[in-house]
Short mmCIF file of C-alpha atoms and ligand atoms in Angstrom, two decimals:
data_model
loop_
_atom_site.label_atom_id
_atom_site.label_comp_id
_atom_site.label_asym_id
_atom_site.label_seq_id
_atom_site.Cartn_x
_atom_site.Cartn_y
_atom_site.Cartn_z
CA UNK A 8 72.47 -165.91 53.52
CA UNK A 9 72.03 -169.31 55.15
CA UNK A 10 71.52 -172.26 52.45
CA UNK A 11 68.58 -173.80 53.49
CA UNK A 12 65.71 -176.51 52.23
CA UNK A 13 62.10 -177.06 52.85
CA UNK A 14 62.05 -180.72 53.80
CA UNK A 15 58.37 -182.28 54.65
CA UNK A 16 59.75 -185.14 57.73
CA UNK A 17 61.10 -188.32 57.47
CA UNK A 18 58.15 -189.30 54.98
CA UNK A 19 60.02 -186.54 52.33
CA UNK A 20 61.35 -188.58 49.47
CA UNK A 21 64.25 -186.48 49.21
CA UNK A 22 66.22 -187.25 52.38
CA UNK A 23 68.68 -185.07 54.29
CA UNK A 24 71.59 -187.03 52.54
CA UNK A 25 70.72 -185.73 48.93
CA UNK A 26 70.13 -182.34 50.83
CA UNK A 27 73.83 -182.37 52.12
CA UNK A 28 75.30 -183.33 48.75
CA UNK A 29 74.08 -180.45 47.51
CA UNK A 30 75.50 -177.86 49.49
CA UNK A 31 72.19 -177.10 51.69
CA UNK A 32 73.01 -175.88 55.39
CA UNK A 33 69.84 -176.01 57.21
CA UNK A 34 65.98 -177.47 57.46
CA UNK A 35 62.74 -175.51 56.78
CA UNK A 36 60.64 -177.80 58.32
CA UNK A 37 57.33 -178.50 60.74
CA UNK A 38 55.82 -180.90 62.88
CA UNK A 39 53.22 -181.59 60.34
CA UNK A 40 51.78 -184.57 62.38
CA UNK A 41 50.61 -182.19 64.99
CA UNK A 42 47.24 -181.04 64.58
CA UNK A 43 46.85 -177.11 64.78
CA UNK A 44 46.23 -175.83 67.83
CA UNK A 45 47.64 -178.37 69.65
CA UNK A 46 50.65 -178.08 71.56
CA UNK A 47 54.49 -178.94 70.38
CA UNK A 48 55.87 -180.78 73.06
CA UNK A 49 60.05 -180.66 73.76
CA UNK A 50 60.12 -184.62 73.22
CA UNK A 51 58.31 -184.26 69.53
CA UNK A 52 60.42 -180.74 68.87
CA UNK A 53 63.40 -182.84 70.10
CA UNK A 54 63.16 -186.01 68.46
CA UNK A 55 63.16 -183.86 65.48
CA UNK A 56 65.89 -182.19 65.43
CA UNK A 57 68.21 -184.77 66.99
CA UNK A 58 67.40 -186.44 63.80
CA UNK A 59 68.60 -183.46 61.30
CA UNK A 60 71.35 -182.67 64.01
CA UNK A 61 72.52 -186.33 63.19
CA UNK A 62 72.15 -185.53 59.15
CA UNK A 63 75.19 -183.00 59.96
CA UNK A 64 72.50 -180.39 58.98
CA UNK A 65 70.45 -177.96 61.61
CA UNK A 66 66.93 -177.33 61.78
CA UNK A 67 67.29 -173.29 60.93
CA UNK A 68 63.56 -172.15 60.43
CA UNK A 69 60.10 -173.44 61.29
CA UNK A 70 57.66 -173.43 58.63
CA UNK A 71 54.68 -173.41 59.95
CA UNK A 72 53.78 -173.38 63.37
CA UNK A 73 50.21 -173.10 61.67
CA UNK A 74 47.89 -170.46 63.57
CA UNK A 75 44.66 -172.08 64.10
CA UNK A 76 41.01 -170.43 62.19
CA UNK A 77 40.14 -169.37 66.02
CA UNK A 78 42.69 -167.20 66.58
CA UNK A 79 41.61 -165.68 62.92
CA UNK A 80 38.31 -165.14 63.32
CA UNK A 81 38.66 -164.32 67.01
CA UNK A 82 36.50 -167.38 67.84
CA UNK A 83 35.60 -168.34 71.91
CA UNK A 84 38.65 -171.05 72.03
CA UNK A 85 41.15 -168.13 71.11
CA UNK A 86 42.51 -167.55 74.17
CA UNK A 87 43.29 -171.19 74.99
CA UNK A 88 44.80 -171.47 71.49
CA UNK A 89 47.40 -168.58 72.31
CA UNK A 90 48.25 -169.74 75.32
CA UNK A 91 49.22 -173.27 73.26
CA UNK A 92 51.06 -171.26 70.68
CA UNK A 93 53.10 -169.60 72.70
CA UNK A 94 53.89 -172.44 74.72
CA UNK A 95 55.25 -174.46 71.43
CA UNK A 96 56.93 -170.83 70.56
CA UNK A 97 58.96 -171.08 74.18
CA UNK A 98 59.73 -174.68 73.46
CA UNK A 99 61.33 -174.02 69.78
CA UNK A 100 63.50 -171.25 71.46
CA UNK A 101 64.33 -173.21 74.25
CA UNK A 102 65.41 -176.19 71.87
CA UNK A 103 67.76 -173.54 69.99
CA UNK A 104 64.95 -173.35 66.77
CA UNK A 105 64.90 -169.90 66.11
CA UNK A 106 62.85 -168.64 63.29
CA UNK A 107 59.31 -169.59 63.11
CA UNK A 108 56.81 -168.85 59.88
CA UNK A 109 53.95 -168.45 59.99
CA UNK A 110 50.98 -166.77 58.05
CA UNK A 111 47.76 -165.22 58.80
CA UNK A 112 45.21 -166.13 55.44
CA UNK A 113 41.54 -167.31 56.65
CA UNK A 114 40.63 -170.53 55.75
CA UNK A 115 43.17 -171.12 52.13
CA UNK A 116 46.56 -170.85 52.40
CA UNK A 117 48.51 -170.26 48.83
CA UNK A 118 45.69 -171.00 45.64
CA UNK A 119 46.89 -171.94 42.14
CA UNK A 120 44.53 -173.71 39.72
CA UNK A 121 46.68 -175.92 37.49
CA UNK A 122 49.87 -177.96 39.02
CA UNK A 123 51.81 -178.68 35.77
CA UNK A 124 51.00 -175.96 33.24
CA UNK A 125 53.59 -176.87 29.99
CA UNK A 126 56.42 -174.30 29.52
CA UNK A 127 57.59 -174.68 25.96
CA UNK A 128 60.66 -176.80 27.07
CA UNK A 129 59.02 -179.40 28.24
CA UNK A 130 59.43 -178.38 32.14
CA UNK A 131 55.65 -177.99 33.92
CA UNK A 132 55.49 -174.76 36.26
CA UNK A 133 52.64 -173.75 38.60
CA UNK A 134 49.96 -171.64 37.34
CA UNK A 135 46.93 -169.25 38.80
CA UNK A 136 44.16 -168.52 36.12
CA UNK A 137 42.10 -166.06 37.71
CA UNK A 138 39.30 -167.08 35.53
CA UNK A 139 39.12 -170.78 36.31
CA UNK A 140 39.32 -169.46 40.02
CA UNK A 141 36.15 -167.53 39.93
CA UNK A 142 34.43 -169.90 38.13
CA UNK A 143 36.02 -172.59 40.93
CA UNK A 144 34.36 -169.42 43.58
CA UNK A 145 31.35 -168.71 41.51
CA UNK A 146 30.10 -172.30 40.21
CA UNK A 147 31.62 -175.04 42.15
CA UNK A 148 31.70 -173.41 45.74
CA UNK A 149 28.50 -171.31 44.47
CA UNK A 150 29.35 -168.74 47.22
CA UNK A 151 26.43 -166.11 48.21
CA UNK A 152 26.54 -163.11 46.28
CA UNK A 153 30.40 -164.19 44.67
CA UNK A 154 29.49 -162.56 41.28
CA UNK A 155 29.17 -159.08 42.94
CA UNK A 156 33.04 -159.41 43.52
CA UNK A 157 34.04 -159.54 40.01
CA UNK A 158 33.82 -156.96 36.86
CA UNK A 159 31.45 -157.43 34.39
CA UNK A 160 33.91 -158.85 31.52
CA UNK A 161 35.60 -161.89 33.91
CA UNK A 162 31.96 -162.84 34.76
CA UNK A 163 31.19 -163.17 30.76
CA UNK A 164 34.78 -165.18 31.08
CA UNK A 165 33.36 -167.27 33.59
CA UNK A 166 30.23 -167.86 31.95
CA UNK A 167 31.95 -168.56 28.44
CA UNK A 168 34.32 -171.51 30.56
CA UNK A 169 31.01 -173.23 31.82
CA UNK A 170 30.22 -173.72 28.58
CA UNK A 171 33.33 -175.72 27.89
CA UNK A 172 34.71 -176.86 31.15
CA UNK A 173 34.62 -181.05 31.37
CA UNK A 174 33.23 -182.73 34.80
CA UNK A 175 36.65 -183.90 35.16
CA UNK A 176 38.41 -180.83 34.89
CA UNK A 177 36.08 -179.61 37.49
CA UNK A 178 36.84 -182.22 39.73
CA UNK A 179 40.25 -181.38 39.10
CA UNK A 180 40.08 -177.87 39.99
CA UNK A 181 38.46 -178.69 43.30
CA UNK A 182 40.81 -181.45 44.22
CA UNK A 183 43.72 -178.57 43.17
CA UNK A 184 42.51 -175.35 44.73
CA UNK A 185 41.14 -177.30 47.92
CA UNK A 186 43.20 -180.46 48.54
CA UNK A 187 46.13 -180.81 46.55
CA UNK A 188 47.44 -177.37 47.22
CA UNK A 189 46.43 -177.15 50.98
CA UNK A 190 46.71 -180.56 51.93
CA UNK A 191 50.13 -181.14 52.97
CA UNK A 192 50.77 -177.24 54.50
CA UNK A 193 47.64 -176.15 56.31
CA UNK A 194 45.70 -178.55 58.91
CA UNK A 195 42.34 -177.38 57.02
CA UNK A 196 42.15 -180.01 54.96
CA UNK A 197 43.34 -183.75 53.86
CA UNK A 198 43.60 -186.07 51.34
CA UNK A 199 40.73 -188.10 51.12
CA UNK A 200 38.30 -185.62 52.23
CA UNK A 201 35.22 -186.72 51.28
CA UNK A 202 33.48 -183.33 50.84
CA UNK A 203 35.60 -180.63 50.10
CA UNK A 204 33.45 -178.45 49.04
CA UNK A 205 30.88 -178.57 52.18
CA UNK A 206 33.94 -178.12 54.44
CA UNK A 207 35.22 -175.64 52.80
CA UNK A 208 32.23 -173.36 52.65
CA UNK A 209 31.41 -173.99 56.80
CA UNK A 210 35.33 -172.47 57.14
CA UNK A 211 34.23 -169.76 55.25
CA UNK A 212 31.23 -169.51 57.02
CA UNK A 213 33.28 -168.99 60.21
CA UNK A 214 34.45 -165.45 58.62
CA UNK A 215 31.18 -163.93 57.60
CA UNK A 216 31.11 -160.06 59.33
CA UNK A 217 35.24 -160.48 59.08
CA UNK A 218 36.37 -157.59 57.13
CA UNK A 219 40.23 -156.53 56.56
CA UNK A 220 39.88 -154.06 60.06
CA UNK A 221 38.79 -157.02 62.19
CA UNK A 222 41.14 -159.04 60.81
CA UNK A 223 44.00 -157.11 61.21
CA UNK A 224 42.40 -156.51 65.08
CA UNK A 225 42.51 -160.16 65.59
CA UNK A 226 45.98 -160.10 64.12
CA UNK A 227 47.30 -157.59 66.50
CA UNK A 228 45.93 -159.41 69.54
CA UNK A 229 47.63 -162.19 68.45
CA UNK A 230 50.88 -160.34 68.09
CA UNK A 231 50.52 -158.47 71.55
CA UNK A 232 50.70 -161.99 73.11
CA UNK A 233 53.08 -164.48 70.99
CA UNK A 234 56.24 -161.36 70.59
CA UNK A 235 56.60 -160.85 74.06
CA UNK A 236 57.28 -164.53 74.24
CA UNK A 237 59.10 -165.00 71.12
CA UNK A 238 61.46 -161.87 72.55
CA UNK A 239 61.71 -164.05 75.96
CA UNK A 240 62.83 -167.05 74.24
CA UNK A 241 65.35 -164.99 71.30
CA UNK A 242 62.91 -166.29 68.38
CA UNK A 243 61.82 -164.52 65.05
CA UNK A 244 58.41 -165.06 63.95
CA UNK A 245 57.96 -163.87 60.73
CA UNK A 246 54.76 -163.78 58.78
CA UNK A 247 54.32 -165.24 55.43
CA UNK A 248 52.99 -162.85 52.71
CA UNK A 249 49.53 -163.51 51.48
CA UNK A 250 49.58 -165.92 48.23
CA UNK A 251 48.45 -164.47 45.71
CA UNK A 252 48.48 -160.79 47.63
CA UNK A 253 44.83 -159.83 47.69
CA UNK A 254 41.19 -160.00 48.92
CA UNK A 255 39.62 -163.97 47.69
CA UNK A 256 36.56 -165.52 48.12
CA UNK A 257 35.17 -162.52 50.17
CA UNK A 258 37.79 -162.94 52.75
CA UNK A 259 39.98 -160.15 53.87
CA UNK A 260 43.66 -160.55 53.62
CA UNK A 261 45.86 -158.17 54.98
CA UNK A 262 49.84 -159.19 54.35
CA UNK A 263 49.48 -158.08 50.62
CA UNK A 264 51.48 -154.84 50.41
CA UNK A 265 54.05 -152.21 51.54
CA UNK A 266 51.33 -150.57 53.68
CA UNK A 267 50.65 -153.96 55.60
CA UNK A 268 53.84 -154.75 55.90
CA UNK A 269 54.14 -151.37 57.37
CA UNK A 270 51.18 -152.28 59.28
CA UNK A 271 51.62 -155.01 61.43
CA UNK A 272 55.54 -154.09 62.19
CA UNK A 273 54.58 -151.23 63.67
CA UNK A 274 50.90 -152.90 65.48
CA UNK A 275 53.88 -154.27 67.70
CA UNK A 276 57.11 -152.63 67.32
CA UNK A 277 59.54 -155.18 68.11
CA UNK A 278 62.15 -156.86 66.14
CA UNK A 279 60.96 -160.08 66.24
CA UNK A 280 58.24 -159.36 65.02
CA UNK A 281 59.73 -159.72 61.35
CA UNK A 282 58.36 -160.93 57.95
CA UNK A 283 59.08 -163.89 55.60
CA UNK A 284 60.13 -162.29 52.57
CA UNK A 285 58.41 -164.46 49.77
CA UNK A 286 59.25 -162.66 46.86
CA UNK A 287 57.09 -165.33 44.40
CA UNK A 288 54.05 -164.37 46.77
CA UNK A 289 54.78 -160.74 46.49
CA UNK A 290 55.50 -159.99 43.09
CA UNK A 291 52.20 -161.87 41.91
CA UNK A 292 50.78 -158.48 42.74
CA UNK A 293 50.99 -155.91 40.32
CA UNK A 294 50.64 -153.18 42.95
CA UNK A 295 54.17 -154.21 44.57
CA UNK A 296 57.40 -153.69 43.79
CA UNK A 297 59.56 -156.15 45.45
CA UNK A 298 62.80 -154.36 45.29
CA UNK A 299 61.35 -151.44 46.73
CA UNK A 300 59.80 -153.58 49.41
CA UNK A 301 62.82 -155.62 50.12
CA UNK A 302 65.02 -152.34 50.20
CA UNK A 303 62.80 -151.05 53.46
CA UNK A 304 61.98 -154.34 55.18
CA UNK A 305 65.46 -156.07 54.65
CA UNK A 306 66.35 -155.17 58.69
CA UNK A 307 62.84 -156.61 59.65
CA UNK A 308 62.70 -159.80 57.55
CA UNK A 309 63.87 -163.04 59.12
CA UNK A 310 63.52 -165.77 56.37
CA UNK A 311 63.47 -164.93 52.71
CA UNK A 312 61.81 -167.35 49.63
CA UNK A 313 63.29 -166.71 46.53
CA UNK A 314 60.88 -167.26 43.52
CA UNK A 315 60.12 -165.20 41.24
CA UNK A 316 56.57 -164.89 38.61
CA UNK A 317 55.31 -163.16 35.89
CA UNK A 318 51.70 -161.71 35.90
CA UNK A 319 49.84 -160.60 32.57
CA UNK A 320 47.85 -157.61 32.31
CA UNK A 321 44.32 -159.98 32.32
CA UNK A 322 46.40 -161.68 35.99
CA UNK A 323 47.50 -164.78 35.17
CA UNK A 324 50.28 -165.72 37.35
CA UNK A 325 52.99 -168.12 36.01
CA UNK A 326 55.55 -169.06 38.18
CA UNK A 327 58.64 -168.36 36.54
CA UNK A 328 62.19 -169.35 36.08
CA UNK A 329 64.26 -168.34 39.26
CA UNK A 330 66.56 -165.47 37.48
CA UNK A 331 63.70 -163.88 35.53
CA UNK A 332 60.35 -162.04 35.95
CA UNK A 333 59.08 -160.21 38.46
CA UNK A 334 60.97 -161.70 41.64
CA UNK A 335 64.00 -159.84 40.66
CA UNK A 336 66.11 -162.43 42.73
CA UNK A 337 69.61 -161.24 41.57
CA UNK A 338 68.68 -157.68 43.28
CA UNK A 339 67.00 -159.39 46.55
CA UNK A 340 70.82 -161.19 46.87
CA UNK A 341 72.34 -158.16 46.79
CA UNK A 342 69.99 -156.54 49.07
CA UNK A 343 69.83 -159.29 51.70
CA UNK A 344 73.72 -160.06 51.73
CA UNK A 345 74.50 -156.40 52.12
CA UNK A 346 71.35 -155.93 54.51
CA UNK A 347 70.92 -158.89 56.46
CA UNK A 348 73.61 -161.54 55.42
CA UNK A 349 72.91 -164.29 57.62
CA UNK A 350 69.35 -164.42 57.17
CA UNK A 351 67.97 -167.99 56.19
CA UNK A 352 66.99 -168.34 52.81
CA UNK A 353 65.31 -171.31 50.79
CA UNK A 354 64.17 -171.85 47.22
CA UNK A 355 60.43 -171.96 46.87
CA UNK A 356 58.85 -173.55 44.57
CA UNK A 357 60.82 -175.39 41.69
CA UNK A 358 59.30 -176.28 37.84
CA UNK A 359 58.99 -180.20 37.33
CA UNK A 360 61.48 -181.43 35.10
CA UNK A 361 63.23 -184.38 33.94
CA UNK A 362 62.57 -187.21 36.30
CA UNK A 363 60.33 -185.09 38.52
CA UNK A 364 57.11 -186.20 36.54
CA UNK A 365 58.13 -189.50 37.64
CA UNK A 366 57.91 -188.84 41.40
CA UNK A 367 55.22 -187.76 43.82
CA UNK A 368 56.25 -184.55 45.21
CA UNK A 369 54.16 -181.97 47.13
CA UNK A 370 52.76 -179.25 44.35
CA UNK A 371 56.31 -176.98 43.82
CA UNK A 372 58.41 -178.89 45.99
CA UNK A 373 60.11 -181.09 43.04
CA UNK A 374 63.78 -182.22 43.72
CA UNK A 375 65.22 -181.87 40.53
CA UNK A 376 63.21 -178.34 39.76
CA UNK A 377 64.28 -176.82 43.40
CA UNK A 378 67.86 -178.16 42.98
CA UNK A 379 68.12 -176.48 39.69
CA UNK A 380 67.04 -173.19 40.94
CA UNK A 381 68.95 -173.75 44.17
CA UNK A 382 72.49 -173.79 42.19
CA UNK A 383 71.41 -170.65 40.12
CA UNK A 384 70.89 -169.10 43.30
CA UNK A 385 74.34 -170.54 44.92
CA UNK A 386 75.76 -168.97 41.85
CA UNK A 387 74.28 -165.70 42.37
CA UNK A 388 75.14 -165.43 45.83
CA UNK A 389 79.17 -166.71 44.76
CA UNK A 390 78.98 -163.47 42.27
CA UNK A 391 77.53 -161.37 44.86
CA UNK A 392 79.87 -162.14 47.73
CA UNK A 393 82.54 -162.59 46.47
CA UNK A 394 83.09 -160.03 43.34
CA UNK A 395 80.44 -157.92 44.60
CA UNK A 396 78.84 -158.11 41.22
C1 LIG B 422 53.46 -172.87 49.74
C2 LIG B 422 53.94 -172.06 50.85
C3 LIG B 422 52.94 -171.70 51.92
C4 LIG B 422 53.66 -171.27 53.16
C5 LIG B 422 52.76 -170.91 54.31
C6 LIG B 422 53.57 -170.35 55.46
O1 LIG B 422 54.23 -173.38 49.00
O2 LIG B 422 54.57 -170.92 50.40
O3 LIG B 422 52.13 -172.79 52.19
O4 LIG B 422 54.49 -172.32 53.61
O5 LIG B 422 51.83 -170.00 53.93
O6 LIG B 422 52.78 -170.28 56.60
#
């Protein structure tokens, strides 16, 4: 697999000179200055990579060209926002960047509620509490009719935490769920937003009647167009698994599970038409198996994230260290190198430790956490290659 790094721009306090010390081959990165929807020009898509190309490194994947709410919801713009998409799509494969992420969630991209949960070492890891996120669905955003949605004994749960929870650890949990978390990957929202809460509930307002058929309808349409282009221009887009892999908030989501994975490879039958194999995302479902999955979509994935979780009974998600839990990453080496060796891969997520909680790093993308995890994997892949172990 090709070594490679999500770096945020030349804003990213770890620079491409730390990346190359450490043995990383190519960029995961974005034009994260260009507002969705809009186009990427060649000069912006250039500029960019002359400046990795310089580093000695490449720019191997794009992660995200972000698909705008429109195309989602299958809004009136929709059309004019394809056409813009697969305009950036022709100039990333004409510049030589060949693998483009993307994902298909309405309105929130990936949702944890606490940022530094303790381990017992004294490393912080992410962390969803599924009870702290209805309560964040049920009290704070107050959505219509969001107790139906929930069994009776995680409504008592939410009750019971209103009782306890402190104005400032509700503040916190908006900041977390809606800012913090989304600010730096999905366009939506920014820091300094002054009402999160109001925006957020008019984006969710843009998906009322939207249930998983529609969704995956708009999904389809969007695939009929952008393939044909991505085939034209020799790019993979792959779509990033839903984080955590269900139904939230009363919006569909439909990249959860073996049977839609199954389904939108075959709404467009085409090789590049692939999927980003996020193994943290997917085993944060108890319903999938990621070994299984990555043993039948190996030939149709195009970038893999190695992470890994584990998930309680109750599901609470903690993100876990890189060789354990429910990622299984020593198997998804094996599979990949023997299936698809020179697919891209990158570390995702890393815990916070040692001087980490010094720094300001976007939620799971700590340097010394993802650097840590990065050689366990290097390791893994040495033992894999070359002793076929
Ligand atoms: C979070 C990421 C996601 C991912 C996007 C891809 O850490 O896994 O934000 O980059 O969903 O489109």
């Amino acid at each position: 697999m090709e070594r490679t790094w999500r770096w945020f721009g030349k804003k990213d306090p770890v620079t491409l000179d730390m990346l190359r010390q450490i043995g990383v081959e190519g960029i995961v990165t974005s034009l994260h200055e260009v507002p969705n929807g809009e186009i990427w020009t060649p000069e912006a898509i250039g500029e960019l990579k002359n400046h990795i190309d310089i580093s000695g490194l490449r720019w191997s994947v794009v992660e995200s060209l972000p698909v705008p709410e429109a195309i989602k919801y299958g809004g009136k713009d929709r059309d004019r926002l394809v056409e813009n998409y697969k305009i950036s799509l022709a100039n990333l494969g004409r510049a030589g960047v060949k693998t483009v992420c993307y994902n298909f969630m309405p309105v929130i991209d990936w949702i944890r509620t606490d940022l530094r949960k303790p381990n017992g070492d004294g490393t912080y890891s992410l962390f969803f509490d599924p009870v702290r996120f209805a309560y964040f669905d049920c009290c704070l955003l107050a959505r219509k009719d969001a107790e139906k949605d929930y069994p009776a004994e995680m409504i008592e749960k939410v009750h019971a935490l209103g009782k306890t929870i402190t104005e400032a650890e509700k503040e916190e949990l908006i900041d977390t769920v809606i800012i913090k978390t989304q600010g730096f990957v999905s366009g939506n929202f920014r820091e300094g937003e002054k009402n999160p809460v109001q925006l957020f509930k008019q984006l969710l307002a843009l998906y009322d009647g939207i249930d998983k058929a529609q969704l995956r309808e708009n999904m389809k349409y969007f695939l009929e167009q952008a393939v044909p282009v991505a085939e034209a221009y020799g790019v993979n887009l792959c779509v990033h698994p839903d984080d955590p892999p269900f139904a939230v908030l009363g919006l569909p989501r439909i990249v959860t599970s073996a049977e839609d994975i199954e389904w939108f490879l075959s709404a467009v039958d085409n090789p590049h038409n692939g999927l980003t194999f996020c193994a943290g995302s997917l085993s944060s479902g108890l319903h999938n198996d990621v070994i299984a999955l990555a043993r039948r979509f190996a030939k149709r994935t195009h970038f893999v994230h190695l992470r890994s979780t584990e998930v309680d009974k109750d599901g609470y998600v903690l993100e876990a260290s890189h060789l354990e839990g429910r990622g299984h990453v020593i198997e998804l080496v094996r599979i990949f190198e023997r299936e698809n060796p020179g697919i891209p891969m990158r570390i995702d997520h890393g815990r916070l430790m040692l001087d980490d909680v010094n720094k300001t790093y976007n939620p799971g993308y700590s340097f010394l956490g993802r650097m840590y995890a990065f050689a366990q994997v290097m390791g893994v892949m040495a033992a894999v290659k070359e002793y076929d172990v």
